[in-house]
């Protein structure tokens, strides 16, 4: 006898109750089997996020008088559970906030008054479908001393089982160094992944940010070598841990 399929659970975090009811109605019309927990303020939502492993979170950026409460909630989600998909539904202009939310690991962004029921449902179901598929075919976890990157979705890197919080440009630099592990990556090559400030000082600042982020979870991290006058090199784990080996 097969086990029953577990119920999917969604958190709907929206302080405007009519909007919350509307979104909940749309979700139920598309997936009546989904359990929806509705929260209307940051404190209640954050307590729930800390308790419940939600399959998907739909949230607004502004909650009551807190202009960026949603940002704090996304950070809490990222800290607690790797890869929980977040759909942001906000009145904030998408032209400004979509890239900000992507950098925070939100999966998509819908601006209020610019979408209809069909748009919301298609986006919601697509995120749910992709996240469930990824969970079903997830690759075996990397060894604890390995770096885990997800270049397709640009999720926060994992180092020794812990999340590394990095801005998007720093993530691109890290991915480039890691892909070329053991090789020197020149400043000029790293300019290709820096959107602005394409100079050596700016690249060095990004690398410093990467090192600091790693050392927050691993004070002994020495995985990035500075190669004077040339660029940087990702040192393979085996080399980092080898006796007597020190970065240049």
C-alpha atoms as one frame of an Amber mdcrd trajectory, in Angstrom:
protein
   0.000   0.000   0.000   1.529   3.301  -1.039   1.856   6.229   1.333  -0.457
   9.203   0.732   1.065  12.132  -1.111   1.989  14.833   1.417  -0.049  18.023
   1.217   1.750  20.985  -0.280   1.922  23.947   2.064   2.139  27.581   0.965
   2.663  30.719   3.060   0.773  33.781   1.820   2.190  36.899   3.499   0.184
  40.023   2.663  -0.995  42.758   5.054  -3.918  43.868   2.874  -6.657  41.378
   3.683  -8.735  41.784   0.471  -5.571  41.185  -1.578  -4.685  38.188   0.586
  -8.158  36.711   0.103  -7.977  37.286  -3.646  -4.607  35.569  -4.009  -5.727
  32.687  -1.794  -8.846  32.248  -3.929  -6.742  32.138  -7.082  -4.385  29.551
  -5.581  -7.289  27.334  -4.449  -8.930  27.582  -7.855  -5.768  26.216  -9.453
  -4.735  23.751  -6.742  -7.530  22.901  -4.272  -5.218  20.397  -2.581  -2.763
  23.047  -1.348  -2.830  24.165   2.279  -2.533  27.958   2.527  -1.317  29.698
   5.690  -2.172  33.403   5.541  -0.109  35.865   7.547  -0.627  39.617   7.773
   2.454  40.945   9.594   6.157  40.283   9.741   6.315  38.825  13.273   3.639
  36.183  12.714   5.057  35.328   9.303   8.620  35.011  10.596   7.518  32.761
  13.466   5.709  30.527  10.980   8.675  30.418   8.599  10.867  29.256  11.476
   8.444  26.430  12.259   7.060  25.242   8.947   9.002  23.920   5.907   6.838
  25.677   3.307   6.906  24.452  -0.270   6.471  28.014  -1.574   6.169  31.486
  -0.044   4.193  34.340  -1.627   4.937  37.667   0.026   4.663  41.430  -0.235
   7.669  43.679   0.419   5.748  46.211   2.510   3.895  44.914   5.558   2.118
  47.555   7.615   4.543  50.338   8.448   7.604  48.224   7.602   8.654  49.253
   4.122  11.102  46.379   3.614   9.662  43.707   5.898   9.604  41.306   2.952
  13.357  41.645   2.532  13.863  40.578   6.146  11.551  37.615   5.592  13.426
  36.500   2.478  16.667  36.656   4.448  15.071  34.536   7.177  13.860  32.021
   4.596  17.326  31.799   3.048  18.936  31.352   6.452  16.594  28.593   7.543
  15.966  26.505   4.449  18.011  26.199   1.299  16.075  26.736  -1.891  12.583
  27.553  -0.591  10.996  29.332  -3.579   9.667  32.853  -3.019   7.242  34.716
  -5.272   7.154  38.450  -4.509   3.861  40.269  -5.202   4.280  43.977  -4.508
   3.191  47.445  -5.564   6.847  48.494  -5.730   7.929  49.207  -9.338   9.183
  46.037 -10.985  11.794  47.943 -13.006  13.597  48.726  -9.750  12.757  45.863
  -7.426  12.836  42.794  -9.671  16.656  42.763  -9.825  16.889  43.450  -6.091
  14.611  40.527  -5.296  16.537  38.253  -7.671  19.764  39.131  -5.877  18.045
  38.071  -2.652  17.130  34.710  -4.221  13.437  35.399  -4.877  12.271  33.279
  -7.814   9.998  35.826  -9.477   8.367  39.227  -9.047   4.874  40.414  -9.942
   3.895  44.064  -9.670   0.400  44.677  -8.343  -2.151  46.170 -10.754  -0.079
  44.975 -13.749  -1.121  41.310 -13.758  -4.348  39.330 -13.907  -5.454  36.035
 -12.383  -4.084  34.026 -15.292  -0.629  35.633 -14.987  -0.475  34.948 -11.257
  -1.610  31.345 -11.535   0.780  30.551 -14.381   3.711  32.057 -12.470   2.721
  30.344  -9.222   2.285  26.907 -10.800   5.477  27.221 -12.821   7.522  28.003
  -9.709   5.891  25.146  -7.833   6.454  22.734 -10.722  10.124  23.617 -11.132
  10.875  23.541  -7.400   9.221  20.151  -6.959  11.046  18.774  -9.969  14.363
  20.031  -8.651  13.678  18.447  -5.275  12.816  15.119  -6.922  15.974  14.971
  -9.016  18.315  16.734  -6.623  21.897  15.607  -6.984  23.611  14.012  -3.972
  24.856  16.598  -1.543  28.441  17.710  -2.029  30.957  16.577   0.597  31.098
  18.880   3.606  34.398  20.399   2.468  33.190  21.136  -1.069  31.659  24.232
  -2.584  28.164  23.750  -4.023  26.943  26.157  -6.697  23.728  26.272  -8.706
  24.555  28.372 -11.788  21.129  27.816 -13.380  19.126  29.525 -10.646  22.010
  31.477  -9.056  21.071  30.333  -5.584  23.263  31.266  -2.648  26.451  29.120
  -2.603  26.881  26.413   0.030  30.271  25.891   1.707  30.751  23.035   4.176
  27.002  22.739   4.520  26.397  26.420   5.256  24.982  29.208   3.094  27.296
  31.957   1.891  25.475  35.267   1.465  26.902  37.151  -1.510  25.752  39.888
  -3.887  25.005  38.702  -7.404  28.226  40.075  -8.949  30.305  38.385  -6.249
  28.445  35.136  -6.975  29.385  35.419 -10.658  33.040  36.001  -9.814  33.023
  33.052  -7.416  31.399  30.799 -10.034  34.015  31.834 -12.619  36.903  31.102
 -10.251  35.383  27.790  -9.195  34.765  26.660 -12.785  38.447  27.309 -13.501
  39.672  25.712 -10.261  43.457  25.473 -10.161  43.902  28.002 -12.989  44.724
  31.677 -12.799  41.733  33.778 -13.882  42.965  37.145 -15.093  41.507  40.493
 -14.130  40.491  40.994 -17.751  38.494  37.738 -17.741  36.752  38.740 -14.518
  35.771  42.078 -16.080  33.348  40.049 -18.234  31.187  39.186 -15.198  31.302
  42.631 -13.571  28.413  44.790 -14.759  29.965  48.112 -13.751  33.261  49.385
 -12.386  35.360  47.205 -14.664  38.729  47.890 -13.081  41.146  45.978 -10.897
  40.286  47.801  -7.689  36.618  46.903  -8.064  37.410  43.232  -8.764  39.651
  43.137  -5.691  36.815  44.567  -3.587  34.454  41.839  -4.825  37.017  39.133
  -4.045  37.494  40.623  -0.574  33.716  40.461  -0.088  33.769  36.785  -1.113
  36.573  35.958   1.329  34.849  37.780   4.185  31.583  35.947   3.507  33.328
  32.555   3.531  35.196  33.391   6.721  31.947  34.163   8.501  31.180  30.428
   8.368  34.749  29.119   8.058  37.407  31.329   9.740  40.153  29.147   8.222
  39.021  29.668   4.640  41.956  30.230   2.282  40.440  28.999  -0.957  41.193
  32.019  -3.163  44.771  32.873  -4.059  45.869  36.311  -5.146  48.272  35.968
  -8.068  50.174  39.289  -8.113  49.729  41.380 -11.263  47.658  38.653 -12.927
  44.419  37.811 -11.146  43.044  35.148  -8.784  42.895  31.377  -8.504  40.435
  29.059  -6.755  42.527  26.548  -4.830  41.092  23.062  -4.933  40.016  21.748
  -1.532  42.708  19.103  -1.528  45.354  21.777  -1.963  43.887  24.045   0.672
  43.988  21.301   3.271  47.370  19.905   2.244  50.027  20.240   5.007  52.342
  23.159   4.541  50.338  24.627   1.639  49.668  28.378   1.910  48.047  30.722
  -0.572  50.445  33.075  -2.339
